[in-house]
Coordinates of N, CA, C and O in Angstrom, one line a residue:
M1 N -50.6 -64.5 -6.8 CA -49.5 -63.6 -6.5 C -50.1 -62.3 -6.2 O -51.0 -61.8 -6.8
K2 N -49.7 -61.7 -5.0 CA -50.2 -60.4 -4.6 C -49.8 -59.3 -5.4 O -48.6 -59.4 -6.0
Q3 N -50.6 -58.3 -5.7 CA -50.2 -57.2 -6.4 C -50.3 -56.0 -5.5 O -51.3 -55.8 -4.7
I4 N -49.3 -55.2 -5.3 CA -49.3 -54.1 -4.4 C -49.1 -52.7 -5.1 O -48.3 -52.7 -6.2
L5 N -49.8 -51.8 -4.7 CA -49.7 -50.5 -5.3 C -48.9 -49.7 -4.2 O -49.3 -49.5 -3.1
V6 N -47.8 -49.1 -4.7 CA -46.9 -48.2 -3.8 C -47.3 -46.8 -4.3 O -47.3 -46.5 -5.4
I7 N -47.7 -45.9 -3.3 CA -48.2 -44.5 -3.5 C -47.2 -43.6 -3.0 O -46.9 -43.6 -1.8
S8 N -46.7 -42.7 -3.8 CA -45.8 -41.6 -3.4 C -46.7 -40.4 -3.2 O -47.3 -39.8 -4.1
G9 N -46.9 -40.1 -1.9 CA -47.9 -39.1 -1.4 C -47.5 -37.6 -1.6 O -48.0 -36.8 -0.7
T10 N -46.8 -37.3 -2.6 CA -46.4 -35.9 -2.8 C -46.3 -35.6 -4.3 O -46.2 -36.5 -5.1
Q11 N -46.5 -34.4 -4.6 CA -46.4 -34.0 -6.1 C -45.1 -33.3 -6.4 O -44.8 -32.8 -7.5
R12 N -44.1 -33.2 -5.4 CA -42.8 -32.6 -5.7 C -42.0 -33.6 -6.6 O -42.0 -34.8 -6.5
A13 N -41.5 -32.9 -7.6 CA -40.6 -33.5 -8.5 C -39.3 -34.0 -7.9 O -38.7 -33.4 -7.0
N14 N -38.9 -35.3 -8.2 CA -37.6 -35.9 -7.7 C -37.6 -35.8 -6.3 O -36.5 -35.6 -5.6
S15 N -38.6 -36.2 -5.5 CA -38.7 -36.0 -4.1 C -38.0 -37.3 -3.5 O -37.8 -38.3 -4.1
Q16 N -37.7 -37.0 -2.2 CA -37.1 -38.2 -1.4 C -38.2 -39.3 -1.2 O -37.9 -40.4 -1.1
T17 N -39.4 -38.8 -1.2 CA -40.6 -39.7 -1.0 C -40.6 -40.7 -2.2 O -40.7 -41.9 -2.0
L18 N -40.4 -40.2 -3.4 CA -40.4 -41.0 -4.7 C -39.3 -42.0 -4.5 O -39.4 -43.2 -4.8
K19 N -38.1 -41.5 -4.1 CA -36.9 -42.4 -4.0 C -37.2 -43.5 -2.9 O -36.9 -44.7 -3.1
M20 N -37.9 -43.2 -1.8 CA -38.2 -44.2 -0.8 C -39.2 -45.2 -1.5 O -39.0 -46.4 -1.2
C21 N -40.2 -44.7 -2.2 CA -41.0 -45.7 -2.9 C -40.3 -46.7 -3.8 O -40.6 -47.9 -3.9
Q22 N -39.4 -46.1 -4.6 CA -38.6 -47.0 -5.5 C -37.7 -48.0 -4.6 O -37.6 -49.1 -5.1
W23 N -37.2 -47.6 -3.5 CA -36.5 -48.5 -2.6 C -37.4 -49.6 -2.1 O -37.1 -50.9 -2.2
V24 N -38.7 -49.3 -1.7 CA -39.7 -50.2 -1.2 C -39.9 -51.2 -2.4 O -39.9 -52.5 -2.1
Q25 N -40.2 -50.7 -3.6 CA -40.4 -51.6 -4.7 C -39.2 -52.6 -5.0 O -39.4 -53.8 -5.2
S26 N -38.0 -52.1 -4.8 CA -36.8 -52.9 -5.0 C -36.8 -54.1 -3.9 O -36.3 -55.2 -4.2
L27 N -37.3 -53.8 -2.8 CA -37.3 -54.9 -1.7 C -38.4 -55.8 -1.9 O -38.3 -57.0 -1.4
L28 N -39.4 -55.5 -2.7 CA -40.5 -56.4 -3.0 C -40.1 -57.5 -4.1 O -40.6 -58.5 -4.1
I29 N -39.2 -57.0 -4.9 CA -38.7 -58.0 -6.1 C -38.3 -59.4 -5.5 O -38.7 -60.4 -6.0
P30 N -37.3 -59.4 -4.6 CA -36.9 -60.6 -4.1 C -38.0 -61.5 -3.3 O -37.8 -62.7 -3.1
M31 N -39.0 -60.8 -2.9 CA -40.1 -61.5 -2.3 C -41.2 -62.0 -3.2 O -42.2 -62.5 -2.9
N32 N -40.9 -61.8 -4.6 CA -41.7 -62.3 -5.7 C -43.1 -61.7 -5.6 O -44.1 -62.2 -5.8
I33 N -43.1 -60.3 -5.3 CA -44.3 -59.5 -5.2 C -44.2 -58.5 -6.4 O -43.3 -57.7 -6.5
R34 N -45.3 -58.4 -7.2 CA -45.5 -57.4 -8.2 C -46.0 -56.1 -7.6 O -46.8 -56.2 -6.7
S35 N -45.4 -55.0 -8.1 CA -46.0 -53.8 -7.6 C -46.0 -52.7 -8.7 O -45.3 -52.9 -9.7
S36 N -46.8 -51.8 -8.5 CA -46.9 -50.6 -9.4 C -46.7 -49.4 -8.5 O -47.0 -49.4 -7.4
L37 N -46.4 -48.3 -9.2 CA -46.0 -47.1 -8.4 C -47.0 -46.0 -8.9 O -47.2 -45.8 -10.2
L38 N -47.7 -45.4 -8.0 CA -48.5 -44.2 -8.3 C -47.8 -43.0 -7.8 O -47.7 -42.8 -6.6
D39 N -47.3 -42.2 -8.7 CA -46.6 -41.0 -8.4 C -47.5 -39.7 -8.5 O -48.0 -39.5 -9.6
L40 N -47.7 -39.1 -7.3 CA -48.7 -38.0 -7.4 C -48.1 -36.8 -8.2 O -48.8 -35.7 -8.2
N41 N -47.0 -36.9 -8.7 CA -46.3 -35.9 -9.6 C -46.6 -36.2 -11.1 O -46.1 -35.5 -11.9
S42 N -47.4 -37.1 -11.4 CA -47.8 -37.5 -12.8 C -48.6 -36.4 -13.4 O -49.4 -35.7 -12.6
S43 N -48.5 -36.4 -14.6 CA -49.3 -35.1 -15.3 C -50.8 -35.3 -15.2 O -51.4 -34.2 -15.0
W44 N -51.4 -36.5 -15.1 CA -52.8 -36.6 -15.0 C -53.3 -36.2 -13.6 O -54.4 -35.8 -13.4
I45 N -52.4 -36.2 -12.6 CA -52.8 -35.8 -11.2 C -53.0 -34.2 -11.1 O -53.7 -33.7 -10.5
H46 N -52.2 -33.6 -12.1 CA -52.2 -32.1 -12.1 C -53.7 -31.5 -12.3 O -54.0 -30.4 -11.9
E47 N -54.5 -32.4 -13.0 CA -55.9 -31.9 -13.2 C -56.6 -31.7 -11.9 O -57.6 -31.1 -11.9
L48 N -56.1 -32.3 -10.9 CA -56.8 -32.3 -9.5 C -57.0 -30.8 -9.1 O -57.9 -30.5 -8.2
T49 N -56.0 -30.0 -9.4 CA -56.0 -28.7 -8.8 C -57.0 -27.7 -9.6 O -57.0 -26.5 -9.1
S50 N -57.7 -28.2 -10.5 CA -58.7 -27.3 -11.1 C -59.8 -27.0 -10.1 O -60.0 -27.8 -9.1
N51 N -60.6 -26.0 -10.3 CA -61.6 -25.5 -9.3 C -62.8 -26.4 -9.3 O -63.5 -26.4 -8.4
T52 N -62.9 -27.3 -10.3 CA -64.2 -28.2 -10.4 C -63.8 -29.5 -9.8 O -64.7 -30.4 -9.8
S53 N -62.7 -29.8 -9.3 CA -62.3 -31.2 -9.0 C -63.1 -31.8 -7.9 O -63.4 -33.0 -7.9
Y54 N -63.6 -31.0 -6.9 CA -64.5 -31.6 -5.8 C -65.8 -32.0 -6.4 O -66.4 -33.1 -6.2
T55 N -66.4 -31.1 -7.2 CA -67.8 -31.3 -7.6 C -67.9 -32.1 -8.9 O -68.9 -32.8 -9.0
N56 N -66.9 -32.0 -9.7 CA -67.0 -32.6 -11.0 C -65.5 -33.1 -11.4 O -64.9 -32.4 -12.2
P57 N -65.0 -34.1 -10.8 CA -63.6 -34.5 -11.0 C -63.5 -35.0 -12.5 O -64.4 -35.4 -13.1
P58 N -62.3 -34.6 -13.1 CA -62.1 -34.9 -14.5 C -62.2 -36.4 -14.8 O -61.7 -37.2 -14.0
E59 N -62.9 -36.7 -15.8 CA -63.1 -38.2 -16.2 C -61.9 -39.0 -16.4 O -61.8 -40.1 -15.9
A60 N -60.9 -38.3 -17.0 CA -59.6 -38.8 -17.3 C -59.0 -39.3 -15.9 O -58.3 -40.3 -15.8
L61 N -59.1 -38.4 -14.9 CA -58.5 -38.7 -13.6 C -59.1 -39.9 -12.9 O -58.4 -40.7 -12.5
L62 N -60.5 -39.9 -13.0 CA -61.1 -41.1 -12.4 C -60.8 -42.3 -13.1 O -60.6 -43.4 -12.4
N63 N -60.7 -42.3 -14.4 CA -60.3 -43.5 -15.1 C -58.9 -44.0 -14.8 O -58.7 -45.2 -14.6
K64 N -58.0 -43.1 -14.7 CA -56.6 -43.4 -14.4 C -56.5 -43.9 -12.9 O -55.9 -44.9 -12.7
A65 N -57.3 -43.3 -12.1 CA -57.2 -43.7 -10.6 C -57.8 -45.2 -10.5 O -57.2 -45.9 -9.8
M66 N -58.8 -45.4 -11.3 CA -59.4 -46.7 -11.2 C -58.4 -47.8 -11.7 O -58.4 -48.8 -11.2
E67 N -57.7 -47.4 -12.8 CA -56.6 -48.3 -13.3 C -55.6 -48.7 -12.1 O -55.2 -49.9 -12.0
Y68 N -55.2 -47.7 -11.4 CA -54.3 -48.0 -10.3 C -54.9 -48.7 -9.1 O -54.3 -49.5 -8.5
L69 N -56.1 -48.3 -8.7 CA -56.6 -48.7 -7.4 C -57.5 -49.9 -7.4 O -57.8 -50.5 -6.3
Q70 N -58.1 -50.2 -8.6 CA -59.2 -51.2 -8.6 C -58.7 -52.6 -8.2 O -59.3 -53.4 -7.5
N71 N -57.5 -53.0 -8.8 CA -57.1 -54.4 -8.6 C -56.3 -54.8 -7.4 O -56.6 -55.7 -6.7
P72 N -55.3 -53.9 -7.1 CA -54.6 -54.3 -5.8 C -55.3 -54.3 -4.5 O -56.2 -53.5 -4.4
T73 N -55.1 -55.3 -3.8 CA -55.8 -55.4 -2.4 C -54.9 -54.8 -1.4 O -55.4 -54.5 -0.3
H74 N -53.6 -54.5 -1.6 CA -52.7 -53.9 -0.7 C -52.1 -52.7 -1.4 O -51.7 -52.6 -2.5
C75 N -52.0 -51.6 -0.4 CA -51.4 -50.4 -0.9 C -50.4 -50.1 0.2 O -50.5 -50.2 1.4
I76 N -49.2 -49.6 -0.2 CA -48.1 -49.0 0.6 C -48.0 -47.6 0.4 O -47.7 -47.1 -0.8
V77 N -48.4 -46.7 1.4 CA -48.4 -45.3 1.2 C -47.1 -44.7 1.8 O -46.9 -44.9 3.1
V78 N -46.4 -44.1 1.0 CA -45.2 -43.4 1.6 C -45.5 -41.9 1.5 O -45.7 -41.4 0.5
C79 N -45.5 -41.3 2.7 CA -46.0 -39.9 2.8 C -45.1 -39.0 3.6 O -44.7 -39.3 4.8
P80 N -44.8 -37.9 3.0 CA -43.8 -37.0 3.7 C -44.5 -36.2 4.6 O -45.8 -36.1 4.6
E81 N -43.8 -35.6 5.6 CA -44.4 -34.6 6.5 C -44.5 -33.3 5.9 O -43.5 -32.7 5.4
Y82 N -45.7 -32.7 5.9 CA -45.8 -31.3 5.4 C -46.7 -30.6 6.6 O -47.8 -31.0 6.8
N83 N -46.1 -29.6 7.1 CA -46.7 -28.7 8.1 C -47.4 -29.5 9.3 O -48.6 -29.4 9.6
G84 N -46.7 -30.6 9.7 CA -47.2 -31.4 10.7 C -48.3 -32.4 10.4 O -48.9 -33.0 11.3
S85 N -48.4 -32.6 9.1 CA -49.3 -33.7 8.6 C -48.9 -34.2 7.4 O -47.7 -34.7 7.3
Y86 N -49.7 -34.3 6.3 CA -49.3 -34.9 5.0 C -49.7 -33.9 4.0 O -50.5 -33.0 4.2
P87 N -49.2 -34.0 2.8 CA -49.5 -33.1 1.7 C -51.0 -32.9 1.3 O -51.6 -33.9 1.2
G88 N -51.4 -31.8 0.9 CA -52.7 -31.5 0.6 C -53.1 -32.1 -0.7 O -54.2 -32.5 -0.9
I89 N -52.1 -32.3 -1.7 CA -52.5 -33.0 -2.9 C -52.9 -34.4 -2.7 O -53.8 -35.0 -3.3
F90 N -52.4 -35.1 -1.6 CA -52.9 -36.4 -1.2 C -54.2 -36.5 -0.7 O -55.1 -37.3 -1.0
K91 N -54.5 -35.4 0.1 CA -55.9 -35.3 0.7 C -56.9 -35.0 -0.4 O -57.9 -35.6 -0.5
L92 N -56.5 -34.2 -1.3 CA -57.3 -33.9 -2.5 C -57.5 -35.1 -3.4 O -58.7 -35.5 -3.8
F93 N -56.5 -35.9 -3.6 CA -56.6 -37.1 -4.4 C -57.6 -38.2 -3.7 O -58.4 -38.7 -4.3
I94 N -57.5 -38.3 -2.3 CA -58.4 -39.1 -1.7 C -59.8 -38.7 -1.8 O -60.8 -39.4 -2.0
D95 N -60.0 -37.3 -1.6 CA -61.3 -36.8 -1.5 C -62.1 -36.8 -2.8 O -63.4 -37.0 -2.8
V96 N -61.4 -36.7 -4.0 CA -62.2 -36.7 -5.2 C -62.5 -38.1 -5.7 O -63.4 -38.3 -6.6
L97 N -61.9 -39.1 -5.2 CA -62.1 -40.5 -5.6 C -63.3 -41.1 -4.9 O -63.7 -40.8 -3.9
P98 N -64.1 -42.0 -5.7 CA -65.2 -42.8 -5.0 C -64.7 -43.4 -3.8 O -63.7 -44.2 -3.8
P99 N -65.3 -43.3 -2.6 CA -64.9 -44.0 -1.3 C -64.7 -45.4 -1.4 O -63.8 -46.0 -0.8
Q100 N -65.5 -46.1 -2.3 CA -65.4 -47.5 -2.3 C -64.2 -48.1 -3.0 O -63.9 -49.2 -2.8
L101 N -63.4 -47.2 -3.7 CA -62.1 -47.6 -4.2 C -61.2 -48.0 -3.0 O -60.3 -48.8 -3.2
W102 N -61.4 -47.4 -1.8 CA -60.5 -47.7 -0.6 C -61.0 -48.8 0.2 O -60.3 -49.4 1.1
M103 N -62.3 -49.1 0.1 CA -63.0 -50.0 1.0 C -62.3 -51.4 1.0 O -62.0 -52.0 -0.1
H104 N -62.0 -51.9 2.1 CA -61.3 -53.3 2.4 C -59.9 -53.3 1.9 O -59.4 -54.4 1.9
K105 N -59.3 -52.3 1.4 CA -57.9 -52.3 1.0 C -57.2 -52.4 2.3 O -57.4 -51.9 3.3
R106 N -56.0 -53.1 2.1 CA -54.9 -53.2 3.3 C -54.0 -52.2 3.0 O -53.4 -52.0 1.9
I107 N -53.7 -51.3 4.0 CA -52.8 -50.2 3.8 C -51.6 -50.2 4.8 O -51.8 -50.4 5.9
A108 N -50.4 -50.0 4.3 CA -49.2 -49.9 5.2 C -48.8 -48.5 5.0 O -48.8 -48.0 3.9
L109 N -48.3 -47.9 6.1 CA -48.0 -46.5 6.0 C -46.5 -46.4 6.3 O -46.0 -47.0 7.3
I110 N -45.7 -45.6 5.6 CA -44.4 -45.2 5.8 C -44.4 -43.7 5.8 O -44.8 -43.1 4.8
G111 N -44.0 -43.1 6.9 CA -43.8 -41.6 7.0 C -42.4 -41.2 6.9 O -41.5 -41.9 7.4
V112 N -42.2 -40.2 6.1 CA -40.8 -39.7 5.9 C -40.7 -38.3 6.2 O -41.7 -37.5 6.1
S113 N -39.5 -37.9 6.7 CA -39.3 -36.5 7.1 C -37.8 -36.2 7.1 O -37.0 -37.1 7.3
D114 N -37.4 -35.0 7.0 CA -36.0 -34.6 7.1 C -35.6 -34.5 8.5 O -34.6 -34.8 8.9
G115 N -36.7 -34.2 9.3 CA -36.4 -34.1 10.8 C -36.4 -35.4 11.5 O -36.1 -36.4 10.9
R116 N -36.9 -35.4 12.7 CA -36.7 -36.6 13.6 C -38.0 -37.3 14.0 O -37.9 -38.4 14.7
A117 N -39.1 -36.9 13.5 CA -40.4 -37.6 13.9 C -40.9 -38.6 12.8 O -41.8 -39.3 13.2
G118 N -40.4 -38.5 11.6 CA -40.8 -39.4 10.6 C -42.3 -39.4 10.2 O -42.8 -40.3 9.9
N119 N -42.8 -38.2 10.3 CA -44.2 -38.0 10.1 C -45.3 -38.8 10.8 O -46.3 -39.3 10.3
L120 N -44.9 -39.0 12.2 CA -45.9 -39.7 13.0 C -47.3 -39.1 13.0 O -48.3 -39.9 12.9
R121 N -47.3 -37.8 13.1 CA -48.8 -37.2 13.2 C -49.5 -37.4 11.8 O -50.6 -37.6 11.8
G122 N -48.7 -37.2 10.8 CA -49.3 -37.4 9.4 C -49.9 -38.9 9.3 O -50.9 -39.1 8.7
M123 N -49.1 -39.8 9.7 CA -49.6 -41.2 9.7 C -50.8 -41.4 10.6 O -51.8 -42.2 10.1
D124 N -50.9 -40.8 11.7 CA -52.1 -40.9 12.6 C -53.3 -40.3 11.8 O -54.4 -40.8 11.8
H125 N -53.1 -39.1 11.1 CA -54.2 -38.5 10.3 C -54.7 -39.4 9.2 O -55.8 -39.5 9.0
L126 N -53.7 -40.0 8.5 CA -54.0 -40.9 7.4 C -54.7 -42.2 7.9 O -55.7 -42.6 7.3
T127 N -54.3 -42.7 9.0 CA -55.0 -43.8 9.6 C -56.4 -43.5 9.9 O -57.4 -44.3 9.6
D128 N -56.8 -42.3 10.5 CA -58.1 -41.9 10.7 C -58.9 -41.8 9.4 O -60.0 -42.3 9.3
I129 N -58.3 -41.3 8.4 CA -59.0 -41.1 7.1 C -59.3 -42.5 6.5 O -60.3 -42.8 6.1
F130 N -58.2 -43.3 6.5 CA -58.4 -44.6 5.8 C -59.5 -45.5 6.7 O -60.2 -46.3 6.1
H131 N -59.5 -45.4 8.0 CA -60.5 -46.1 8.8 C -61.9 -45.6 8.4 O -62.8 -46.4 8.3
H132 N -62.1 -44.3 8.2 CA -63.3 -43.8 7.8 C -63.7 -44.3 6.4 O -65.0 -44.5 6.2
L133 N -62.8 -44.6 5.6 CA -63.1 -45.1 4.2 C -63.2 -46.7 4.3 O -63.3 -47.3 3.2
K134 N -63.1 -47.2 5.5 CA -63.3 -48.6 5.7 C -62.1 -49.5 5.1 O -62.3 -50.6 4.7
A135 N -60.9 -48.9 5.1 CA -59.8 -49.6 4.8 C -59.0 -50.1 6.0 O -59.4 -49.6 7.2
H136 N -58.2 -51.1 5.9 CA -57.4 -51.8 7.0 C -56.1 -51.2 7.0 O -55.3 -51.5 6.1
V137 N -55.8 -50.6 8.0 CA -54.4 -50.0 8.2 C -53.6 -51.0 9.1 O -53.9 -51.2 10.2
Y138 N -52.5 -51.4 8.4 CA -51.5 -52.3 9.1 C -51.0 -51.5 10.3 O -50.5 -50.4 10.3
Y139 N -50.9 -52.4 11.6 CA -50.5 -51.8 12.8 C -49.0 -51.3 12.8 O -48.7 -50.3 13.5
H140 N -48.1 -51.9 12.0 CA -46.8 -51.5 12.0 C -46.5 -50.4 11.1 O -46.2 -50.6 9.9
K141 N -46.6 -49.2 11.6 CA -46.4 -47.9 10.8 C -44.9 -47.7 11.0 O -44.3 -47.7 12.0
L142 N -44.3 -47.2 9.8 CA -42.8 -47.1 10.0 C -42.5 -45.6 9.7 O -42.6 -45.0 8.6
P143 N -42.1 -44.9 10.7 CA -41.6 -43.5 10.6 C -40.1 -43.6 10.3 O -39.3 -44.2 10.8
V144 N -39.9 -42.8 9.2 CA -38.4 -42.7 8.7 C -37.9 -41.3 8.8 O -38.3 -40.4 8.1
S145 N -37.1 -41.1 9.8 CA -36.5 -39.7 10.0 C -35.2 -39.6 9.3 O -34.5 -40.5 9.1
G146 N -34.8 -38.3 9.1 CA -33.6 -38.1 8.4 C -33.5 -38.7 7.0 O -32.4 -39.4 6.7
I147 N -34.5 -38.6 6.3 CA -34.7 -39.3 5.0 C -33.4 -39.1 4.2 O -33.0 -40.1 3.3
Q148 N -32.8 -37.9 4.1 CA -31.7 -37.7 3.2 C -30.5 -38.6 3.5 O -29.8 -38.9 2.6
Y149 N -30.4 -39.0 4.8 CA -29.3 -39.9 5.2 C -29.7 -41.3 4.9 O -28.9 -42.1 4.6
V150 N -30.9 -41.6 5.3 CA -31.4 -43.1 5.2 C -31.3 -43.7 3.7 O -30.9 -44.7 3.5
L151 N -31.4 -42.7 2.8 CA -31.4 -43.2 1.4 C -30.0 -43.5 1.0 O -29.8 -44.0 -0.1
D152 N -29.0 -42.9 1.6 CA -27.6 -43.1 1.3 C -27.1 -44.6 1.8 O -26.9 -44.8 3.0
P153 N -26.8 -45.5 0.9 CA -26.4 -46.8 1.2 C -25.1 -46.8 2.1 O -24.9 -47.8 2.8
Q154 N -24.4 -45.8 2.2 CA -23.1 -45.6 2.9 C -23.5 -45.2 4.4 O -22.6 -45.4 5.3
H155 N -24.5 -44.6 4.6 CA -24.9 -44.2 6.0 C -25.4 -45.3 6.9 O -26.1 -46.3 6.4
P156 N -24.9 -45.2 8.2 CA -25.3 -46.4 9.0 C -26.9 -46.6 9.2 O -27.4 -47.7 9.4
Q157 N -27.7 -45.5 9.1 CA -29.1 -45.6 9.2 C -29.8 -46.3 8.0 O -30.8 -46.9 8.2
H158 N -29.1 -46.5 6.9 CA -29.6 -47.1 5.8 C -29.9 -48.6 6.0 O -31.1 -49.1 5.8
K159 N -29.0 -49.2 6.6 CA -29.1 -50.7 6.9 C -30.1 -50.9 7.9 O -31.0 -51.8 7.9
L160 N -30.2 -50.2 9.0 CA -31.3 -50.2 10.0 C -32.7 -49.9 9.5 O -33.6 -50.7 9.8
T161 N -32.8 -49.0 8.6 CA -34.1 -48.8 7.9 C -34.4 -49.9 7.0 O -35.6 -50.3 6.9
Q162 N -33.5 -50.4 6.3 CA -33.7 -51.6 5.4 C -34.3 -52.7 6.1 O -35.2 -53.4 5.8
D163 N -33.7 -53.0 7.3 CA -34.2 -54.1 8.2 C -35.6 -53.9 8.7 O -36.4 -54.7 8.6
A164 N -35.9 -52.5 9.1 CA -37.2 -52.2 9.6 C -38.2 -52.4 8.4 O -39.4 -52.8 8.6
L165 N -37.9 -51.9 7.2 CA -38.7 -52.0 6.1 C -39.0 -53.4 5.7 O -40.2 -53.8 5.4
H166 N -38.0 -54.4 5.8 CA -38.2 -55.7 5.5 C -39.1 -56.3 6.5 O -40.0 -57.1 6.1
Q167 N -38.9 -56.0 7.7 CA -39.8 -56.5 8.8 C -41.3 -56.0 8.6 O -42.2 -56.8 8.7
Q168 N -41.4 -54.8 8.2 CA -42.8 -54.2 8.0 C -43.4 -54.9 6.8 O -44.6 -55.5 6.8
L169 N -42.7 -55.1 5.7 CA -43.2 -55.7 4.5 C -43.5 -57.2 4.7 O -44.6 -57.6 4.2
T170 N -42.7 -57.8 5.4 CA -42.9 -59.2 5.7 C -44.3 -59.5 6.4 O -45.0 -60.3 6.1
G171 N -44.4 -58.7 7.4 CA -45.7 -58.8 8.2 C -46.9 -58.4 7.4 O -48.0 -59.0 7.4
F172 N -46.7 -57.2 6.7 CA -47.8 -56.7 5.9 C -48.4 -57.7 4.8 O -49.5 -57.9 4.5
L173 N -47.4 -58.4 4.2 CA -47.8 -59.3 3.1 C -48.5 -60.6 3.7 O -49.1 -61.3 3.0
K174 N -48.4 -60.8 5.0 CA -49.1 -62.0 5.5 C -50.6 -61.7 5.8 O -51.4 -62.7 5.9
I175 N -51.0 -60.4 5.7 CA -52.5 -60.2 5.9 C -53.2 -60.0 4.6 O -52.6 -59.8 3.5

């Protein structure tokens, strides 16, 4: 059975990104796929913002990251648009970890935004970084625009996005 790590790429509390991650996890259950969630708003992540994190990352952070990243071969990264790219906390998280943690992982990207581009540019930036780390980025990247509407089950975009998510997940799980 495949084990998937779903990563919420922001440290904002109660974010739409986290809600999207939970929705993704709920879609994996009927597919008989186990998943875990890495929320960058977790208390242990806040140690990243210390001045020594680049040169001397906290041991607790490295151990916790190893718990999350060592076993899954597949990761689904849900990342919001911040200033035309993705959040700095996610960049910092990637930077302080040993690069081999990402090597040969299969990564699916879901970009979310309030606006209409669904973080296309941020997903491109993440693709470049993950390729540099020798990870495999799945070709079907999913930009989700108007996230506040998409998460509302009564909104017409909800069903369309659910279908697109299902299509992305089905293809991603084949690799």
